[in-house]
Amino acid sequence: MIKVNLGGCSSFVKDADYSKYVGKALDAFDVLQNESGAGNDFLGWKTLPVDVTEDIISGCEAVRDSWKAKGINLVIVIGIGGSYLGAKCALEALSHSFVRPADQPQVVFAGNNLSEEYLAELMDLAKTSNVAVIVISKSGTTTEPAVAFRIFKEYVEATYGKAEAAERIVAITDASRGALKTLSNQEGYKTFVVPDNVGGRYSVLTPVGLLPIAVAGFDIRAMLAGAAEEREALMVKSADNAAVQYAAMRNLLHLENGKSTEILVTYNPKLTFLAEWWKQLYGESEGKDLKGIFPASVANTADLHSMGQFIQEGSRIMFETVVSVEKSNRSVVIGTDEQNLDQLNYLAGQHVNHCNAMAQLGTKLAHIDGGVPQMEVSIESINEKNLGAIFYFFEFACGVSAYVLGVNPFNQPGVEAYKKNMFALLEKPGYEEQTKAIKARI
Ligand code: PA5
């Protein structure tokens, strides 16, 4: 279960103000639970941990097994935004940082950028591998994944033949609409559905996240069980509800203390992409109507040697939310050195994780002294179950928090602006007027 510790904020806020914001968060909790708020047709994610059917779970496992039987050793997952970050986060967190088990495929991502070098280098890897592709797009029309898919579809068909390509390509998209659905029907691809009522950034517990995670060899049943357990805890309307506490404090720090930036802080490189996933979730859900807390992140202790200076002494715009991991899954103990030239013998016999914990605590105290409030969101250790819990926790807290702020957490009208300009500049048919207008500006 996720625990929230607000101790590092107590010197910055008054008890009465916190109580007021807990009241607002409890009202927002009701709006989310009664499904009476803005965007309430996108609340399918709330029950995913208990709604995902056995058919979906075993369907993901069946793809994993059939690709294993074909000896596939490279799976290219194509998607962007919510169709990418959840799976990427889980794989970064759960995989060995350096060694891949011989019986697991390498899972890599494409379609999340338009870099020609990236695609060319991925093609180099594909040419020395046995390849399958998962293409994910809810709308089925997003440009970045469509470009990458066109390239790798062509490669897979040319390499393995059209019939075999259909066994090696799985699409995750809308149940009935969009170009990817039409193509999948035509080509006979196996498809999984992104439910209509689940937006991209809330979709990690649909096949969007579950299939790549299962194919990489991780336990999606445990992940769903962890999310379900967390859901049960968060369904209780109370001032002790972890999501209510987090939503109340971040809105209080923002709206009453003028903090415009929240930094998600991690102390394990495996969690760097948890921060990326979280930034999308909160940035896209809250940053609208000229409102919102800017979501940023640092990966410590590395960033203590770069961003640490700004956080300690720069403009006082931020508060921190530290994702704290209580236990390390591995053990490395610091040895004794006879010469002790590095003067580290005082640490002999200590676990490296103890040093990390002391760095975390020392930083907390220093940042509080420097005027940076700090919250902690804790998990016991990094595994599928706790990752499921933290996904659900941040999603639910995001819904509550955005309703406290007074915005629709489930739309993203602002992402269209760049697309219109890009299509006009690329001279997409139908954009002739915009092309003329934009060319006059440049
Ligand atoms: O959260 C969102 O809705 C977005 O980030 C989408 O996931 C992203 O734009 C990709 O969209 P699609 O899955 O339709 O290709």
JSON list of N, CA, C and O and ligand atoms in Angstrom, two decimals, residues 42 78-85 111 136-146 172-173 180 194 198-203 208 280-281 284-285 410-412 415-416 418-419, ligand 1:
[
{"chain": "A", "resi": 42, "resn": "PHE", "atom": "N", "xyz": [-14.84, 9.65, -19.06]},
{"chain": "A", "resi": 42, "resn": "PHE", "atom": "CA", "xyz": [-13.51, 9.04, -19.17]},
{"chain": "A", "resi": 42, "resn": "PHE", "atom": "C", "xyz": [-13.06, 8.46, -17.83]},
{"chain": "A", "resi": 42, "resn": "PHE", "atom": "O", "xyz": [-11.91, 8.62, -17.44]},
{"chain": "A", "resi": 78, "resn": "ILE", "atom": "N", "xyz": [5.42, 0.37, -30.48]},
{"chain": "A", "resi": 78, "resn": "ILE", "atom": "CA", "xyz": [5.27, 1.67, -31.14]},
{"chain": "A", "resi": 78, "resn": "ILE", "atom": "C", "xyz": [4.09, 2.41, -30.51]},
{"chain": "A", "resi": 78, "resn": "ILE", "atom": "O", "xyz": [2.96, 1.90, -30.49]},
{"chain": "A", "resi": 79, "resn": "GLY", "atom": "N", "xyz": [4.36, 3.61, -30.00]},
{"chain": "A", "resi": 79, "resn": "GLY", "atom": "CA", "xyz": [3.30, 4.42, -29.39]},
{"chain": "A", "resi": 79, "resn": "GLY", "atom": "C", "xyz": [3.91, 5.69, -28.82]},
{"chain": "A", "resi": 79, "resn": "GLY", "atom": "O", "xyz": [5.13, 5.80, -28.71]},
{"chain": "A", "resi": 80, "resn": "ILE", "atom": "N", "xyz": [3.07, 6.63, -28.44]},
{"chain": "A", "resi": 80, "resn": "ILE", "atom": "CA", "xyz": [3.56, 7.89, -27.88]},
{"chain": "A", "resi": 80, "resn": "ILE", "atom": "C", "xyz": [2.64, 8.33, -26.74]},
{"chain": "A", "resi": 80, "resn": "ILE", "atom": "O", "xyz": [1.47, 7.92, -26.68]},
{"chain": "A", "resi": 81, "resn": "GLY", "atom": "N", "xyz": [3.16, 9.16, -25.84]},
{"chain": "A", "resi": 81, "resn": "GLY", "atom": "CA", "xyz": [2.35, 9.69, -24.74]},
{"chain": "A", "resi": 81, "resn": "GLY", "atom": "C", "xyz": [1.82, 8.56, -23.88]},
{"chain": "A", "resi": 81, "resn": "GLY", "atom": "O", "xyz": [2.55, 7.66, -23.47]},
{"chain": "A", "resi": 82, "resn": "GLY", "atom": "N", "xyz": [0.52, 8.58, -23.66]},
{"chain": "A", "resi": 82, "resn": "GLY", "atom": "CA", "xyz": [-0.10, 7.55, -22.85]},
{"chain": "A", "resi": 82, "resn": "GLY", "atom": "C", "xyz": [-0.03, 6.17, -23.46]},
{"chain": "A", "resi": 82, "resn": "GLY", "atom": "O", "xyz": [-0.23, 5.16, -22.78]},
{"chain": "A", "resi": 83, "resn": "SER", "atom": "N", "xyz": [0.26, 6.09, -24.73]},
{"chain": "A", "resi": 83, "resn": "SER", "atom": "CA", "xyz": [0.39, 4.80, -25.40]},
{"chain": "A", "resi": 83, "resn": "SER", "atom": "C", "xyz": [1.83, 4.29, -25.35]},
{"chain": "A", "resi": 83, "resn": "SER", "atom": "O", "xyz": [2.20, 3.38, -26.11]},
{"chain": "A", "resi": 84, "resn": "TYR", "atom": "N", "xyz": [2.64, 4.88, -24.48]},
{"chain": "A", "resi": 84, "resn": "TYR", "atom": "CA", "xyz": [4.06, 4.53, -24.41]},
{"chain": "A", "resi": 84, "resn": "TYR", "atom": "C", "xyz": [4.60, 4.55, -22.97]},
{"chain": "A", "resi": 84, "resn": "TYR", "atom": "O", "xyz": [5.27, 3.61, -22.52]},
{"chain": "A", "resi": 85, "resn": "LEU", "atom": "N", "xyz": [4.30, 5.63, -22.24]},
{"chain": "A", "resi": 85, "resn": "LEU", "atom": "CA", "xyz": [5.05, 5.90, -21.01]},
{"chain": "A", "resi": 85, "resn": "LEU", "atom": "C", "xyz": [4.79, 4.91, -19.88]},
{"chain": "A", "resi": 85, "resn": "LEU", "atom": "O", "xyz": [5.70, 4.62, -19.08]},
{"chain": "A", "resi": 111, "resn": "GLY", "atom": "N", "xyz": [8.25, 5.37, -32.23]},
{"chain": "A", "resi": 111, "resn": "GLY", "atom": "CA", "xyz": [7.01, 6.13, -32.46]},
{"chain": "A", "resi": 111, "resn": "GLY", "atom": "C", "xyz": [6.78, 7.19, -31.41]},
{"chain": "A", "resi": 111, "resn": "GLY", "atom": "O", "xyz": [5.74, 7.82, -31.37]},
{"chain": "A", "resi": 136, "resn": "ILE", "atom": "N", "xyz": [0.56, 0.68, -30.88]},
{"chain": "A", "resi": 136, "resn": "ILE", "atom": "CA", "xyz": [-0.47, 1.16, -29.95]},
{"chain": "A", "resi": 136, "resn": "ILE", "atom": "C", "xyz": [-0.87, 2.59, -30.31]},
{"chain": "A", "resi": 136, "resn": "ILE", "atom": "O", "xyz": [-0.05, 3.50, -30.32]},
{"chain": "A", "resi": 137, "resn": "SER", "atom": "N", "xyz": [-2.14, 2.77, -30.62]},
{"chain": "A", "resi": 137, "resn": "SER", "atom": "CA", "xyz": [-2.66, 4.12, -30.80]},
{"chain": "A", "resi": 137, "resn": "SER", "atom": "C", "xyz": [-4.17, 4.07, -30.60]},
{"chain": "A", "resi": 137, "resn": "SER", "atom": "O", "xyz": [-4.87, 3.39, -31.35]},
{"chain": "A", "resi": 138, "resn": "LYS", "atom": "N", "xyz": [-4.63, 4.77, -29.57]},
{"chain": "A", "resi": 138, "resn": "LYS", "atom": "CA", "xyz": [-6.06, 4.74, -29.30]},
{"chain": "A", "resi": 138, "resn": "LYS", "atom": "C", "xyz": [-6.81, 5.36, -30.48]},
{"chain": "A", "resi": 138, "resn": "LYS", "atom": "O", "xyz": [-7.76, 4.78, -30.99]},
{"chain": "A", "resi": 139, "resn": "SER", "atom": "N", "xyz": [-6.36, 6.53, -30.90]},
{"chain": "A", "resi": 139, "resn": "SER", "atom": "CA", "xyz": [-7.03, 7.20, -32.01]},
{"chain": "A", "resi": 139, "resn": "SER", "atom": "C", "xyz": [-6.74, 6.49, -33.33]},
{"chain": "A", "resi": 139, "resn": "SER", "atom": "O", "xyz": [-7.54, 6.51, -34.25]},
{"chain": "A", "resi": 140, "resn": "GLY", "atom": "N", "xyz": [-5.58, 5.87, -33.40]},
{"chain": "A", "resi": 140, "resn": "GLY", "atom": "CA", "xyz": [-5.18, 5.19, -34.63]},
{"chain": "A", "resi": 140, "resn": "GLY", "atom": "C", "xyz": [-4.66, 6.14, -35.69]},
{"chain": "A", "resi": 140, "resn": "GLY", "atom": "O", "xyz": [-4.38, 5.72, -36.82]},
{"chain": "A", "resi": 141, "resn": "THR", "atom": "N", "xyz": [-4.53, 7.41, -35.34]},
{"chain": "A", "resi": 141, "resn": "THR", "atom": "CA", "xyz": [-4.15, 8.39, -36.37]},
{"chain": "A", "resi": 141, "resn": "THR", "atom": "C", "xyz": [-2.96, 9.27, -35.95]},
{"chain": "A", "resi": 141, "resn": "THR", "atom": "O", "xyz": [-2.64, 10.22, -36.65]},
{"chain": "A", "resi": 142, "resn": "THR", "atom": "N", "xyz": [-2.33, 8.98, -34.82]},
{"chain": "A", "resi": 142, "resn": "THR", "atom": "CA", "xyz": [-1.25, 9.86, -34.35]},
{"chain": "A", "resi": 142, "resn": "THR", "atom": "C", "xyz": [-0.02, 9.73, -35.25]},
{"chain": "A", "resi": 142, "resn": "THR", "atom": "O", "xyz": [0.40, 8.62, -35.58]},
{"chain": "A", "resi": 143, "resn": "THR", "atom": "N", "xyz": [0.54, 10.88, -35.64]},
{"chain": "A", "resi": 143, "resn": "THR", "atom": "CA", "xyz": [1.56, 10.89, -36.68]},
{"chain": "A", "resi": 143, "resn": "THR", "atom": "C", "xyz": [2.83, 10.12, -36.30]},
{"chain": "A", "resi": 143, "resn": "THR", "atom": "O", "xyz": [3.33, 9.31, -37.10]},
{"chain": "A", "resi": 144, "resn": "GLU", "atom": "N", "xyz": [3.38, 10.38, -35.11]},
{"chain": "A", "resi": 144, "resn": "GLU", "atom": "CA", "xyz": [4.67, 9.78, -34.76]},
{"chain": "A", "resi": 144, "resn": "GLU", "atom": "C", "xyz": [4.60, 8.25, -34.82]},
{"chain": "A", "resi": 144, "resn": "GLU", "atom": "O", "xyz": [5.44, 7.62, -35.48]},
{"chain": "A", "resi": 145, "resn": "PRO", "atom": "N", "xyz": [3.65, 7.61, -34.12]},
{"chain": "A", "resi": 145, "resn": "PRO", "atom": "CA", "xyz": [3.59, 6.15, -34.22]},
{"chain": "A", "resi": 145, "resn": "PRO", "atom": "C", "xyz": [3.23, 5.67, -35.63]},
{"chain": "A", "resi": 145, "resn": "PRO", "atom": "O", "xyz": [3.72, 4.61, -36.06]},
{"chain": "A", "resi": 146, "resn": "ALA", "atom": "N", "xyz": [2.41, 6.45, -36.35]},
{"chain": "A", "resi": 146, "resn": "ALA", "atom": "CA", "xyz": [2.03, 6.02, -37.71]},
{"chain": "A", "resi": 146, "resn": "ALA", "atom": "C", "xyz": [3.27, 5.96, -38.61]},
{"chain": "A", "resi": 146, "resn": "ALA", "atom": "O", "xyz": [3.43, 5.03, -39.40]},
{"chain": "A", "resi": 172, "resn": "ILE", "atom": "N", "xyz": [-3.02, -2.39, -30.75]},
{"chain": "A", "resi": 172, "resn": "ILE", "atom": "CA", "xyz": [-3.88, -2.03, -29.61]},
{"chain": "A", "resi": 172, "resn": "ILE", "atom": "C", "xyz": [-4.49, -0.68, -29.95]},
{"chain": "A", "resi": 172, "resn": "ILE", "atom": "O", "xyz": [-3.78, 0.32, -30.12]},
{"chain": "A", "resi": 173, "resn": "THR", "atom": "N", "xyz": [-5.81, -0.67, -30.11]},
{"chain": "A", "resi": 173, "resn": "THR", "atom": "CA", "xyz": [-6.47, 0.54, -30.62]},
{"chain": "A", "resi": 173, "resn": "THR", "atom": "C", "xyz": [-7.94, 0.55, -30.21]},
{"chain": "A", "resi": 173, "resn": "THR", "atom": "O", "xyz": [-8.38, -0.31, -29.42]},
{"chain": "A", "resi": 180, "resn": "LEU", "atom": "N", "xyz": [-5.91, 2.52, -37.71]},
{"chain": "A", "resi": 180, "resn": "LEU", "atom": "CA", "xyz": [-5.21, 1.32, -37.25]},
{"chain": "A", "resi": 180, "resn": "LEU", "atom": "C", "xyz": [-6.17, 0.14, -37.12]},
{"chain": "A", "resi": 180, "resn": "LEU", "atom": "O", "xyz": [-5.82, -1.01, -37.43]},
{"chain": "A", "resi": 194, "resn": "VAL", "atom": "N", "xyz": [-8.38, -0.50, -26.57]},
{"chain": "A", "resi": 194, "resn": "VAL", "atom": "CA", "xyz": [-8.28, 0.55, -25.55]},
{"chain": "A", "resi": 194, "resn": "VAL", "atom": "C", "xyz": [-9.72, 0.99, -25.30]},
{"chain": "A", "resi": 194, "resn": "VAL", "atom": "O", "xyz": [-10.37, 1.51, -26.21]},
{"chain": "A", "resi": 198, "resn": "VAL", "atom": "N", "xyz": [-11.37, 5.24, -21.35]},
{"chain": "A", "resi": 198, "resn": "VAL", "atom": "CA", "xyz": [-10.06, 5.35, -20.69]},
{"chain": "A", "resi": 198, "resn": "VAL", "atom": "C", "xyz": [-9.14, 6.18, -21.58]},
{"chain": "A", "resi": 198, "resn": "VAL", "atom": "O", "xyz": [-8.83, 5.79, -22.70]},
{"chain": "A", "resi": 199, "resn": "GLY", "atom": "N", "xyz": [-8.70, 7.34, -21.07]},
{"chain": "A", "resi": 199, "resn": "GLY", "atom": "CA", "xyz": [-7.79, 8.19, -21.84]},
{"chain": "A", "resi": 199, "resn": "GLY", "atom": "C", "xyz": [-6.38, 7.61, -21.83]},
{"chain": "A", "resi": 199, "resn": "GLY", "atom": "O", "xyz": [-6.04, 6.80, -20.95]},
{"chain": "A", "resi": 200, "resn": "GLY", "atom": "N", "xyz": [-5.57, 8.05, -22.78]},
{"chain": "A", "resi": 200, "resn": "GLY", "atom": "CA", "xyz": [-4.22, 7.49, -22.95]},
{"chain": "A", "resi": 200, "resn": "GLY", "atom": "C", "xyz": [-3.41, 7.45, -21.67]},
{"chain": "A", "resi": 200, "resn": "GLY", "atom": "O", "xyz": [-2.85, 6.42, -21.30]},
{"chain": "A", "resi": 201, "resn": "ARG", "atom": "N", "xyz": [-3.34, 8.58, -20.95]},
{"chain": "A", "resi": 201, "resn": "ARG", "atom": "CA", "xyz": [-2.44, 8.64, -19.79]},
{"chain": "A", "resi": 201, "resn": "ARG", "atom": "C", "xyz": [-2.96, 7.87, -18.59]},
{"chain": "A", "resi": 201, "resn": "ARG", "atom": "O", "xyz": [-2.26, 7.73, -17.59]},
{"chain": "A", "resi": 202, "resn": "TYR", "atom": "N", "xyz": [-4.20, 7.37, -18.69]},
{"chain": "A", "resi": 202, "resn": "TYR", "atom": "CA", "xyz": [-4.76, 6.54, -17.60]},
{"chain": "A", "resi": 202, "resn": "TYR", "atom": "C", "xyz": [-4.84, 5.07, -18.05]},
{"chain": "A", "resi": 202, "resn": "TYR", "atom": "O", "xyz": [-5.57, 4.29, -17.46]},
{"chain": "A", "resi": 203, "resn": "SER", "atom": "N", "xyz": [-4.10, 4.70, -19.13]},
{"chain": "A", "resi": 203, "resn": "SER", "atom": "CA", "xyz": [-4.36, 3.41, -19.75]},
{"chain": "A", "resi": 203, "resn": "SER", "atom": "C", "xyz": [-3.33, 2.33, -19.46]},
{"chain": "A", "resi": 203, "resn": "SER", "atom": "O", "xyz": [-3.35, 1.27, -20.08]},
{"chain": "A", "resi": 208, "resn": "VAL", "atom": "N", "xyz": [-2.68, -1.61, -23.29]},
{"chain": "A", "resi": 208, "resn": "VAL", "atom": "CA", "xyz": [-1.66, -0.62, -23.67]},
{"chain": "A", "resi": 208, "resn": "VAL", "atom": "C", "xyz": [-0.39, -0.82, -22.84]},
{"chain": "A", "resi": 208, "resn": "VAL", "atom": "O", "xyz": [0.73, -0.80, -23.36]},
{"chain": "A", "resi": 280, "resn": "GLN", "atom": "N", "xyz": [3.57, 13.26, -17.44]},
{"chain": "A", "resi": 280, "resn": "GLN", "atom": "CA", "xyz": [2.50, 13.31, -18.44]},
{"chain": "A", "resi": 280, "resn": "GLN", "atom": "C", "xyz": [1.14, 13.32, -17.75]},
{"chain": "A", "resi": 280, "resn": "GLN", "atom": "O", "xyz": [0.25, 14.11, -18.09]},
{"chain": "A", "resi": 281, "resn": "LEU", "atom": "N", "xyz": [0.99, 12.42, -16.77]},
{"chain": "A", "resi": 281, "resn": "LEU", "atom": "CA", "xyz": [-0.31, 12.29, -16.09]},
{"chain": "A", "resi": 281, "resn": "LEU", "atom": "C", "xyz": [-0.75, 13.64, -15.50]},
{"chain": "A", "resi": 281, "resn": "LEU", "atom": "O", "xyz": [-1.86, 14.11, -15.74]},
{"chain": "A", "resi": 284, "resn": "GLU", "atom": "N", "xyz": [-0.66, 16.83, -18.33]},
{"chain": "A", "resi": 284, "resn": "GLU", "atom": "CA", "xyz": [-1.74, 16.85, -19.31]},
{"chain": "A", "resi": 284, "resn": "GLU", "atom": "C", "xyz": [-3.11, 16.94, -18.63]},
{"chain": "A", "resi": 284, "resn": "GLU", "atom": "O", "xyz": [-4.07, 17.45, -19.21]},
{"chain": "A", "resi": 285, "resn": "SER", "atom": "N", "xyz": [-3.17, 16.45, -17.40]},
{"chain": "A", "resi": 285, "resn": "SER", "atom": "CA", "xyz": [-4.47, 16.46, -16.70]},
{"chain": "A", "resi": 285, "resn": "SER", "atom": "C", "xyz": [-4.76, 17.82, -16.08]},
{"chain": "A", "resi": 285, "resn": "SER", "atom": "O", "xyz": [-5.91, 18.24, -16.02]},
{"chain": "A", "resi": 410, "resn": "PHE", "atom": "N", "xyz": [-9.44, 15.00, -17.73]},
{"chain": "A", "resi": 410, "resn": "PHE", "atom": "CA", "xyz": [-9.45, 13.92, -18.72]},
{"chain": "A", "resi": 410, "resn": "PHE", "atom": "C", "xyz": [-9.43, 14.41, -20.17]},
{"chain": "A", "resi": 410, "resn": "PHE", "atom": "O", "xyz": [-9.58, 13.61, -21.08]},
{"chain": "A", "resi": 411, "resn": "ASN", "atom": "N", "xyz": [-9.26, 15.72, -20.39]},
{"chain": "A", "resi": 411, "resn": "ASN", "atom": "CA", "xyz": [-9.10, 16.16, -21.78]},
{"chain": "A", "resi": 411, "resn": "ASN", "atom": "C", "xyz": [-7.70, 16.75, -21.97]},
{"chain": "A", "resi": 411, "resn": "ASN", "atom": "O", "xyz": [-6.94, 16.90, -21.02]},
{"chain": "A", "resi": 412, "resn": "GLN", "atom": "N", "xyz": [-7.34, 17.03, -23.21]},
{"chain": "A", "resi": 412, "resn": "GLN", "atom": "CA", "xyz": [-6.03, 17.61, -23.51]},
{"chain": "A", "resi": 412, "resn": "GLN", "atom": "C", "xyz": [-6.13, 18.45, -24.78]},
{"chain": "A", "resi": 412, "resn": "GLN", "atom": "O", "xyz": [-5.45, 18.18, -25.76]},
{"chain": "A", "resi": 415, "resn": "VAL", "atom": "N", "xyz": [-2.98, 19.85, -26.91]},
{"chain": "A", "resi": 415, "resn": "VAL", "atom": "CA", "xyz": [-1.98, 19.13, -27.71]},
{"chain": "A", "resi": 415, "resn": "VAL", "atom": "C", "xyz": [-2.25, 19.25, -29.21]},
{"chain": "A", "resi": 415, "resn": "VAL", "atom": "O", "xyz": [-1.43, 18.83, -30.03]},
{"chain": "A", "resi": 416, "resn": "GLU", "atom": "N", "xyz": [-3.39, 19.84, -29.57]},
{"chain": "A", "resi": 416, "resn": "GLU", "atom": "CA", "xyz": [-3.72, 19.93, -31.00]},
{"chain": "A", "resi": 416, "resn": "GLU", "atom": "C", "xyz": [-2.95, 21.06, -31.72]},
{"chain": "A", "resi": 416, "resn": "GLU", "atom": "O", "xyz": [-2.72, 20.98, -32.92]},
{"chain": "A", "resi": 418, "resn": "TYR", "atom": "N", "xyz": [0.18, 22.22, -31.87]},
{"chain": "A", "resi": 418, "resn": "TYR", "atom": "CA", "xyz": [1.41, 21.94, -32.62]},
{"chain": "A", "resi": 418, "resn": "TYR", "atom": "C", "xyz": [1.11, 21.06, -33.84]},
{"chain": "A", "resi": 418, "resn": "TYR", "atom": "O", "xyz": [1.74, 21.19, -34.89]},
{"chain": "A", "resi": 419, "resn": "LYS", "atom": "N", "xyz": [0.12, 20.16, -33.65]},
{"chain": "A", "resi": 419, "resn": "LYS", "atom": "CA", "xyz": [-0.20, 19.24, -34.75]},
{"chain": "A", "resi": 419, "resn": "LYS", "atom": "C", "xyz": [-0.68, 20.02, -35.96]},
{"chain": "A", "resi": 419, "resn": "LYS", "atom": "O", "xyz": [-0.27, 19.74, -37.09]},
{"chain": "B", "resi": 1, "resn": "PA5", "atom": "O1", "xyz": [-2.98, 10.92, -22.71]},
{"chain": "B", "resi": 1, "resn": "PA5", "atom": "C1", "xyz": [-3.27, 11.05, -23.89]},
{"chain": "B", "resi": 1, "resn": "PA5", "atom": "O2", "xyz": [-4.45, 11.00, -24.28]},
{"chain": "B", "resi": 1, "resn": "PA5", "atom": "C2", "xyz": [-2.21, 11.25, -24.95]},
{"chain": "B", "resi": 1, "resn": "PA5", "atom": "O3", "xyz": [-0.95, 11.36, -24.41]},
{"chain": "B", "resi": 1, "resn": "PA5", "atom": "C3", "xyz": [-2.21, 10.09, -25.93]},
{"chain": "B", "resi": 1, "resn": "PA5", "atom": "O4", "xyz": [-1.97, 8.91, -25.24]},
{"chain": "B", "resi": 1, "resn": "PA5", "atom": "C4", "xyz": [-1.16, 10.28, -27.02]},
{"chain": "B", "resi": 1, "resn": "PA5", "atom": "O5", "xyz": [-1.36, 11.49, -27.68]},
{"chain": "B", "resi": 1, "resn": "PA5", "atom": "C5", "xyz": [-1.23, 9.14, -28.04]},
{"chain": "B", "resi": 1, "resn": "PA5", "atom": "O6", "xyz": [-2.49, 9.07, -28.60]},
{"chain": "B", "resi": 1, "resn": "PA5", "atom": "P1", "xyz": [-2.97, 7.81, -29.42]},
{"chain": "B", "resi": 1, "resn": "PA5", "atom": "O7", "xyz": [-2.95, 6.63, -28.51]},
{"chain": "B", "resi": 1, "resn": "PA5", "atom": "O8", "xyz": [-4.34, 8.15, -29.88]},
{"chain": "B", "resi": 1, "resn": "PA5", "atom": "O9", "xyz": [-1.99, 7.63, -30.56]}
]
